[in-house]
Short mmCIF file of C-alpha atoms in Angstrom, two decimals:
data_model
loop_
_atom_site.label_atom_id
_atom_site.label_comp_id
_atom_site.label_asym_id
_atom_site.label_seq_id
_atom_site.Cartn_x
_atom_site.Cartn_y
_atom_site.Cartn_z
CA MET A 1 -62.16 14.62 -15.31
CA GLN A 2 -63.54 18.14 -15.14
CA TYR A 3 -61.12 20.64 -16.73
CA SER A 4 -61.41 24.40 -16.42
CA PRO A 5 -63.48 25.99 -19.26
CA LEU A 6 -60.47 27.40 -21.19
CA LEU A 7 -58.63 24.08 -20.99
CA THR A 8 -61.77 22.14 -22.02
CA ASP A 9 -62.13 24.44 -25.04
CA LEU A 10 -58.49 24.10 -26.02
CA ILE A 11 -58.57 20.28 -25.82
CA LYS A 12 -61.84 20.15 -27.79
CA ASN A 13 -60.47 22.41 -30.53
CA LEU A 14 -57.19 20.50 -30.76
CA GLN A 15 -59.21 17.30 -31.14
CA SER A 16 -60.98 18.78 -34.17
CA LEU A 17 -57.65 18.64 -36.07
CA GLN A 18 -57.27 15.77 -38.50
CA GLY A 19 -55.61 12.76 -36.89
CA ILE A 20 -55.58 14.14 -33.32
CA GLY A 21 -57.48 12.03 -30.77
CA ALA A 22 -58.52 12.79 -27.18
CA LYS A 23 -55.28 11.59 -25.62
CA SER A 24 -53.03 13.45 -28.07
CA ALA A 25 -55.08 16.64 -27.67
CA GLN A 26 -54.64 16.47 -23.89
CA ARG A 27 -50.91 15.77 -24.19
CA ILE A 28 -50.42 18.69 -26.60
CA ALA A 29 -52.44 21.09 -24.39
CA PHE A 30 -50.48 20.15 -21.25
CA SER A 31 -47.14 20.34 -23.03
CA LEU A 32 -47.94 23.84 -24.38
CA LEU A 33 -49.10 25.05 -20.96
CA SER A 34 -46.06 23.57 -19.18
CA GLY A 35 -43.41 25.90 -20.43
CA ASN A 36 -44.13 26.12 -24.19
CA ARG A 37 -46.60 29.01 -24.04
CA GLY A 38 -44.54 30.96 -26.60
CA LYS A 39 -45.02 28.10 -29.08
CA GLY A 40 -48.75 28.07 -28.37
CA LEU A 41 -49.06 31.82 -28.97
CA ALA A 42 -46.97 31.59 -32.16
CA LEU A 43 -49.26 28.84 -33.45
CA ALA A 44 -52.36 30.89 -32.54
CA ARG A 45 -51.02 33.85 -34.50
CA SER A 46 -50.01 31.87 -37.59
CA LEU A 47 -53.34 29.99 -37.59
CA ALA A 48 -55.29 33.25 -37.55
CA ASP A 49 -53.00 34.81 -40.19
CA ALA A 50 -53.25 31.77 -42.45
CA MET A 51 -57.03 31.33 -42.12
CA ASN A 52 -57.63 35.02 -42.83
CA GLY A 53 -54.81 35.68 -45.29
CA ILE A 54 -54.46 32.65 -47.54
CA GLY A 55 -56.56 32.57 -50.67
CA GLU A 56 -56.22 30.90 -54.06
CA CYS A 57 -53.68 31.63 -56.80
CA SER A 58 -55.61 33.44 -59.56
CA CYS A 59 -53.96 31.17 -62.13
CA CYS A 60 -53.87 27.62 -60.67
CA ARG A 61 -56.10 27.84 -57.54
CA ASN A 62 -53.33 26.51 -55.26
CA PHE A 63 -53.17 28.08 -51.77
CA THR A 64 -51.29 31.37 -51.59
CA GLU A 65 -51.69 34.81 -50.04
CA GLU A 66 -50.28 36.48 -53.17
CA GLU A 67 -52.09 37.07 -56.46
CA LEU A 68 -49.94 34.31 -58.02
CA CYS A 69 -48.30 31.30 -56.34
CA PRO A 70 -44.50 30.81 -56.69
CA ILE A 71 -45.01 28.23 -59.48
CA CYS A 72 -47.31 30.41 -61.60
CA SER A 73 -44.98 33.38 -61.05
CA SER A 74 -42.17 31.51 -62.81
CA LYS A 75 -41.85 32.42 -66.50
CA LYS A 76 -39.82 29.25 -67.10
CA ARG A 77 -42.68 27.08 -65.89
CA LEU A 78 -45.31 28.97 -67.89
CA GLN A 79 -43.18 28.54 -71.03
CA GLU A 80 -43.54 24.74 -70.76
CA LYS A 81 -47.15 25.32 -71.90
CA THR A 82 -48.23 22.30 -69.88
CA ILE A 83 -50.95 22.08 -67.22
CA CYS A 84 -51.17 19.25 -64.68
CA VAL A 85 -54.68 18.95 -63.22
CA VAL A 86 -54.80 17.68 -59.60
CA GLU A 87 -57.51 17.30 -56.98
CA ASN A 88 -55.79 18.91 -53.99
CA PRO A 89 -52.89 21.21 -53.04
CA ALA A 90 -51.29 18.19 -51.31
CA ASP A 91 -50.99 16.52 -54.74
CA VAL A 92 -48.96 19.50 -55.97
CA THR A 93 -46.55 19.03 -53.04
CA ALA A 94 -46.17 15.31 -53.79
CA ILE A 95 -45.53 15.87 -57.52
CA GLU A 96 -43.09 18.72 -56.84
CA ALA A 97 -41.19 16.44 -54.44
CA ALA A 98 -40.67 13.96 -57.30
CA SER A 99 -38.95 16.78 -59.34
CA GLU A 100 -40.21 15.24 -62.57
CA TYR A 101 -42.60 17.92 -63.82
CA PHE A 102 -41.78 21.49 -64.86
CA GLY A 103 -45.07 22.96 -66.09
CA ILE A 104 -47.83 24.61 -64.05
CA TYR A 105 -50.77 23.08 -62.18
CA PHE A 106 -54.50 23.50 -61.90
CA VAL A 107 -55.99 22.54 -58.53
CA LEU A 108 -59.64 21.45 -58.62
CA HIS A 109 -60.16 21.38 -54.81
CA GLY A 110 -62.39 18.32 -55.27
CA LYS A 111 -63.85 16.20 -58.05
CA ILE A 112 -67.18 16.01 -59.86
CA SER A 113 -69.63 14.30 -57.53
CA PRO A 114 -73.32 14.69 -58.46
CA LEU A 115 -74.41 13.16 -55.12
CA ASP A 116 -72.58 15.91 -53.21
CA GLY A 117 -73.77 18.58 -55.64
CA ILE A 118 -70.28 19.21 -57.01
CA GLY A 119 -70.31 19.93 -60.75
CA PRO A 120 -68.01 21.67 -63.26
CA GLU A 121 -68.96 25.11 -61.86
CA GLU A 122 -67.79 24.25 -58.33
CA LEU A 123 -64.44 23.02 -59.73
CA ARG A 124 -64.14 26.27 -61.74
CA LEU A 125 -63.48 24.47 -65.02
CA ASP A 126 -64.26 27.75 -66.82
CA GLN A 127 -61.08 29.10 -65.19
CA LEU A 128 -59.18 26.02 -66.47
CA GLU A 129 -60.48 26.70 -70.00
CA SER A 130 -59.33 30.31 -70.00
CA LEU A 131 -55.96 29.18 -68.59
CA ILE A 132 -55.60 26.72 -71.49
CA GLU A 133 -56.27 29.57 -73.92
CA ARG A 134 -54.08 32.10 -72.15
CA ILE A 135 -50.87 30.05 -71.96
CA GLU A 136 -51.52 28.38 -75.34
CA CYS A 137 -51.42 25.02 -73.60
CA ARG A 138 -49.90 22.14 -75.62
CA GLU A 139 -50.39 19.28 -73.14
CA LEU A 140 -52.79 18.76 -70.28
CA ILE A 141 -51.77 16.01 -67.84
CA ILE A 142 -54.61 14.56 -65.76
CA ALA A 143 -53.29 13.53 -62.33
CA ILE A 144 -56.59 12.79 -60.57
CA ASN A 145 -56.74 9.90 -58.07
CA PRO A 146 -58.29 6.79 -59.70
CA SER A 147 -61.83 6.28 -58.35
CA VAL A 148 -65.38 6.35 -59.77
CA ASP A 149 -65.81 10.10 -59.22
CA GLY A 150 -62.19 10.63 -60.28
CA SER A 151 -62.70 8.86 -63.63
CA MET A 152 -65.84 10.89 -64.33
CA THR A 153 -63.94 14.11 -63.63
CA SER A 154 -61.03 12.97 -65.82
CA PHE A 155 -63.33 12.20 -68.78
CA TYR A 156 -65.07 15.56 -68.44
CA ILE A 157 -61.77 17.48 -68.35
CA ALA A 158 -60.28 15.46 -71.22
CA ASP A 159 -63.32 16.32 -73.39
CA LEU A 160 -63.04 19.97 -72.50
CA ALA A 161 -59.32 20.10 -73.30
CA LYS A 162 -59.72 18.26 -76.62
CA LYS A 163 -62.17 20.97 -77.74
CA HIS A 164 -59.21 23.35 -77.48
CA ASN A 165 -56.99 20.98 -79.51
CA VAL A 166 -54.80 20.20 -76.53
CA ARG A 167 -53.01 16.85 -76.21
CA VAL A 168 -54.45 15.12 -73.12
CA THR A 169 -52.44 12.56 -71.13
CA THR A 170 -52.98 10.84 -67.80
CA LEU A 171 -50.58 9.33 -65.24
CA ALA A 172 -49.63 5.68 -65.78
CA GLN A 173 -51.55 3.22 -63.61
CA GLY A 174 -50.11 -0.08 -62.36
CA ILE A 175 -48.24 -1.72 -59.49
CA PRO A 176 -46.42 0.94 -57.41
CA MET A 177 -42.74 0.63 -56.39
CA GLY A 178 -42.57 -1.61 -53.31
CA GLY A 179 -46.11 -2.89 -53.94
CA GLU A 180 -46.84 -6.57 -53.44
CA ILE A 181 -48.77 -8.27 -56.22
CA ASP A 182 -50.59 -10.59 -53.81
CA ASN A 183 -51.92 -7.53 -51.96
CA MET A 184 -53.02 -5.59 -55.05
CA ASP A 185 -56.69 -5.22 -55.97
CA GLN A 186 -58.04 -7.05 -59.02
CA THR A 187 -58.56 -3.89 -61.09
CA THR A 188 -54.93 -2.86 -60.74
CA ILE A 189 -53.71 -6.36 -61.64
CA SER A 190 -55.98 -6.60 -64.73
CA TYR A 191 -54.90 -3.13 -65.78
CA SER A 192 -51.21 -3.98 -65.34
CA PHE A 193 -51.62 -7.06 -67.54
CA SER A 194 -53.54 -5.40 -70.33
CA ASN A 195 -51.09 -2.48 -70.35
CA ARG A 196 -47.91 -4.58 -70.02
CA ARG A 197 -44.91 -3.20 -71.89
CA ALA A 198 -41.84 -4.61 -73.62
CA PHE A 199 -39.02 -5.24 -71.11
CA MET B 1 -41.77 22.38 -52.36
CA GLN B 2 -41.87 26.11 -51.83
CA TYR B 3 -45.00 27.17 -49.90
CA SER B 4 -46.16 30.74 -49.49
CA PRO B 5 -44.76 32.44 -46.34
CA LEU B 6 -48.01 32.19 -44.30
CA LEU B 7 -48.43 28.51 -45.16
CA THR B 8 -44.76 27.79 -44.39
CA ASP B 9 -45.18 29.46 -40.99
CA LEU B 10 -48.37 27.55 -40.23
CA ILE B 11 -46.83 24.17 -41.12
CA LYS B 12 -43.67 24.96 -39.10
CA ASN B 13 -45.71 25.96 -36.03
CA LEU B 14 -48.00 22.91 -36.28
CA GLN B 15 -44.88 20.74 -36.43
CA SER B 16 -43.71 22.18 -33.12
CA LEU B 17 -46.65 20.43 -31.40
CA GLN B 18 -45.80 17.22 -29.55
CA GLY B 19 -46.22 14.17 -31.77
CA ILE B 20 -46.92 16.07 -35.03
CA GLY B 21 -44.45 15.38 -37.85
CA ALA B 22 -43.93 17.12 -41.19
CA LYS B 23 -46.52 15.07 -43.05
CA SER B 24 -49.23 15.45 -40.38
CA ALA B 25 -48.57 19.19 -40.12
CA GLN B 26 -49.05 19.56 -43.87
CA ARG B 27 -52.21 17.43 -43.84
CA ILE B 28 -53.70 19.46 -40.95
CA ALA B 29 -52.85 22.80 -42.60
CA PHE B 30 -54.41 21.79 -45.93
CA SER B 31 -57.50 20.33 -44.27
CA LEU B 32 -58.07 23.55 -42.27
CA LEU B 33 -57.60 25.72 -45.36
CA SER B 34 -59.91 23.53 -47.49
CA GLY B 35 -63.20 24.38 -45.90
CA ASN B 36 -62.46 24.16 -42.18
CA ARG B 37 -61.31 27.74 -41.70
CA GLY B 38 -63.84 28.24 -38.90
CA LYS B 39 -62.22 25.40 -36.96
CA GLY B 40 -58.79 26.93 -37.55
CA LEU B 41 -59.93 30.32 -36.25
CA ALA B 42 -61.65 28.71 -33.24
CA LEU B 43 -58.42 26.88 -32.40
CA ALA B 44 -56.39 30.10 -32.80
CA ARG B 45 -58.69 31.89 -30.36
CA SER B 46 -58.75 29.13 -27.76
CA LEU B 47 -54.96 28.71 -27.98
CA ALA B 48 -54.42 32.42 -27.33
CA ASP B 49 -57.04 32.47 -24.55
CA ALA B 50 -55.54 29.38 -22.89
CA MET B 51 -51.90 30.49 -23.15
CA ASN B 52 -52.74 33.93 -21.73
CA GLY B 53 -55.51 32.97 -19.31
CA ILE B 54 -54.59 29.68 -17.66
CA GLY B 55 -52.52 29.85 -14.49
CA GLU B 56 -52.08 27.59 -11.47
CA CYS B 57 -54.60 26.77 -8.75
CA SER B 58 -53.42 28.64 -5.65
CA CYS B 59 -54.00 25.49 -3.60
CA CYS B 60 -52.77 22.49 -5.67
CA ARG B 61 -50.90 24.12 -8.61
CA ASN B 62 -53.01 22.29 -11.22
CA PHE B 63 -53.88 24.27 -14.37
CA THR B 64 -56.90 26.57 -14.01
CA GLU B 65 -57.90 30.12 -14.90
CA GLU B 66 -59.75 30.51 -11.58
CA GLU B 67 -58.19 31.15 -8.17
CA LEU B 68 -59.05 27.54 -7.22
CA CYS B 69 -59.46 24.48 -9.51
CA PRO B 70 -62.76 22.52 -9.39
CA ILE B 71 -61.23 19.87 -7.09
CA CYS B 72 -59.85 22.32 -4.52
CA SER B 73 -63.17 24.23 -4.62
CA SER B 74 -64.99 21.12 -3.33
CA LYS B 75 -65.53 21.15 0.45
CA LYS B 76 -66.14 17.40 0.38
CA ARG B 77 -62.72 16.74 -1.10
CA LEU B 78 -60.95 19.09 1.33
CA GLN B 79 -62.65 17.32 4.24
CA GLU B 80 -60.86 14.08 3.30
CA LYS B 81 -57.72 15.81 4.66
CA THR B 82 -55.64 13.84 2.18
CA ILE B 83 -53.12 15.16 -0.35
CA CYS B 84 -51.93 13.16 -3.34
CA VAL B 85 -48.61 14.50 -4.70
CA VAL B 86 -48.12 14.06 -8.46
CA GLU B 87 -45.56 15.25 -11.02
CA ASN B 88 -47.87 16.58 -13.75
CA PRO B 89 -51.45 17.72 -14.40
CA ALA B 90 -51.83 14.68 -16.71
CA ASP B 91 -51.35 12.43 -13.65
CA VAL B 92 -54.34 14.12 -11.98
CA THR B 93 -56.47 13.32 -15.04
CA ALA B 94 -55.36 9.66 -14.99
CA ILE B 95 -56.04 9.24 -11.25
CA GLU B 96 -59.43 11.00 -11.50
CA ALA B 97 -60.39 8.65 -14.35
CA ALA B 98 -59.80 5.67 -12.02
CA SER B 99 -62.41 7.18 -9.57
CA GLU B 100 -60.55 5.72 -6.61
CA TYR B 101 -59.34 8.81 -4.80
CA PHE B 102 -61.43 11.55 -3.15
CA GLY B 103 -58.93 13.90 -1.55
CA ILE B 104 -57.08 16.84 -3.13
CA TYR B 105 -53.83 16.92 -5.14
CA PHE B 106 -50.57 18.79 -5.18
CA VAL B 107 -48.94 19.11 -8.61
CA LEU B 108 -45.14 19.50 -8.57
CA HIS B 109 -44.76 20.34 -12.30
CA GLY B 110 -41.51 18.33 -12.31
CA LYS B 111 -39.24 16.48 -9.90
CA ILE B 112 -36.05 17.25 -8.03
CA SER B 113 -33.19 17.06 -10.53
CA PRO B 114 -29.94 18.66 -9.40
CA LEU B 115 -28.45 18.31 -12.91
CA ASP B 116 -31.25 20.45 -14.36
CA GLY B 117 -31.10 22.89 -11.44
CA ILE B 118 -34.53 21.86 -10.12
CA GLY B 119 -34.63 21.84 -6.31
CA PRO B 120 -37.34 22.05 -3.62
CA GLU B 121 -37.85 25.78 -4.32
CA GLU B 122 -38.72 25.23 -7.99
CA LEU B 123 -41.28 22.57 -7.01
CA ARG B 124 -42.77 25.02 -4.46
CA LEU B 125 -42.56 22.52 -1.59
CA ASP B 126 -43.05 25.48 0.82
CA GLN B 127 -46.56 25.77 -0.65
CA LEU B 128 -47.07 22.02 -0.02
CA GLU B 129 -46.02 22.50 3.63
CA SER B 130 -48.47 25.31 4.20
CA LEU B 131 -51.20 23.27 2.49
CA ILE B 132 -50.49 20.36 4.87
CA GLU B 133 -50.88 22.77 7.82
CA ARG B 134 -53.95 24.52 6.46
CA ILE B 135 -56.12 21.49 5.74
CA GLU B 136 -54.78 19.61 8.79
CA CYS B 137 -53.62 16.84 6.47
CA ARG B 138 -53.86 13.30 7.86
CA GLU B 139 -52.38 11.35 4.93
CA LEU B 140 -50.05 12.32 2.13
CA ILE B 141 -50.00 9.89 -0.82
CA ILE B 142 -46.90 10.04 -3.00
CA ALA B 143 -47.82 9.23 -6.63
CA ILE B 144 -44.56 10.13 -8.35
CA ASN B 145 -43.38 8.03 -11.32
CA PRO B 146 -40.72 5.52 -10.20
CA SER B 147 -37.28 6.67 -11.48
CA VAL B 148 -33.99 7.82 -9.91
CA ASP B 149 -35.06 11.49 -9.76
CA GLY B 150 -38.57 10.41 -8.78
CA SER B 151 -37.33 8.38 -5.79
CA MET B 152 -35.18 11.29 -4.61
CA THR B 153 -38.19 13.60 -4.79
CA SER B 154 -40.38 11.06 -2.97
CA PHE B 155 -37.87 10.71 -0.11
CA TYR B 156 -37.56 14.47 0.24
CA ILE B 157 -41.33 14.97 0.37
CA ALA B 158 -41.84 12.04 2.76
CA ASP B 159 -39.30 13.58 5.17
CA LEU B 160 -40.98 16.95 4.95
CA ALA B 161 -44.45 15.48 5.62
CA LYS B 162 -43.27 13.38 8.56
CA LYS B 163 -42.01 16.55 10.25
CA HIS B 164 -45.66 17.64 10.31
CA ASN B 165 -46.74 14.27 11.78
CA VAL B 166 -48.57 13.26 8.61
CA ARG B 167 -48.92 9.60 7.61
CA VAL B 168 -47.02 9.14 4.34
CA THR B 169 -47.94 6.42 1.83
CA THR B 170 -46.93 5.68 -1.73
CA LEU B 171 -48.63 3.85 -4.62
CA ALA B 172 -48.09 0.06 -4.77
CA GLN B 173 -45.45 -1.05 -7.25
CA GLY B 174 -45.54 -4.37 -9.12
CA ILE B 175 -46.74 -6.07 -12.28
CA PRO B 176 -49.50 -3.97 -13.95
CA MET B 177 -52.81 -5.46 -15.17
CA GLY B 178 -52.19 -7.02 -18.60
CA GLY B 179 -48.40 -6.94 -18.05
CA GLU B 180 -46.33 -9.92 -19.13
CA ILE B 181 -43.83 -11.22 -16.61
CA ASP B 182 -41.33 -12.21 -19.30
CA ASN B 183 -41.32 -8.61 -20.55
CA MET B 184 -40.96 -6.98 -17.10
CA ASP B 185 -37.69 -5.40 -16.01
CA GLN B 186 -35.64 -7.08 -13.25
CA THR B 187 -36.32 -4.39 -10.65
CA THR B 188 -40.09 -4.77 -10.99
CA ILE B 189 -39.86 -8.59 -10.75
CA SER B 190 -37.57 -8.47 -7.66
CA TYR B 191 -39.88 -5.92 -6.06
CA SER B 192 -42.97 -8.02 -6.81
CA PHE B 193 -41.36 -11.05 -5.16
CA SER B 194 -40.13 -9.28 -2.05
CA ASN B 195 -43.53 -7.59 -1.62
CA ARG B 196 -45.68 -10.65 -2.46
CA ARG B 197 -48.92 -10.87 -0.49
CA ALA B 198 -51.19 -13.64 0.82
CA PHE B 199 -53.60 -14.84 -1.88
#
């Protein structure tokens, strides 16, 4: 079906969003045009504002339009002298939702991947080092997703932190809550056995 | 988790889109901010352009930013002297995809619903009447979704068209391709029996 140019553009651009297919893009475009134009204009404005205005926190590299994100602005959290290193801002959201951690974060925005040309410079590990020094970090928690590239990144960061005499820990690996043993991969099962704990 | 104001706004506005929940909105926002800012800005522009620029075809009321939509601009399609009446622009897309119909459309943008205060005026049935006159319509096909309000709207439009001596037809109802008889509602099954045809 031949849409008008503006409608074709809108549907194409909606489809470029993660998880939105052709049918959803069309449904969203029609629903905005049929009486939700205010919503469409509000989204257009906040998209432009966010894309132009949001940068990185100068301390942890999480997304924010301020110099410091709300977490790094909190004296209480800085006083914990603990840094949790994560791959993405979404990981910060997930950890915050668990309400288990009270220190600050450092967001890598990726992981070391020689094939993609991503090394320590791209992840700004120099910034992590000066953060360790500045807050007199006592513990660095590595919360990087387990994978080949992830393990390489974790080892690199652990080495770097140990040079500064910081205690380095990493999240426990094993069977997740609700997980089914017969559906788990072999590595997770082996790991869970060799790291079994007293009940 | 406390996001910065611009990010909070963006996630809230993405969530207002049909079929986008909290988790998807967050994932889309983060993916745009992490290296797809060009896509985000392109979407912002095309949303604003579409919301401000797209109106209704002066002939069939489908969405277009021109005076006439591509279908109503085609002499060949006007010469069919046939009008297919549908509820929504999405119905036009679906019928065009079936490549079975070569006349023009009339989009109601709703159906008669006294409880919601939607009557013949809101559906611009006066515009349908003048269209019938202008193209010397020979057949009017009613393609309105079967429902209580839909049937009322169909009857009203059929009456109106008959006054102009136009042949009125409606889409066949019955078991759809791939449908399972044991999952069909009673009305569809009764209808399919009373309208059975020679094999």
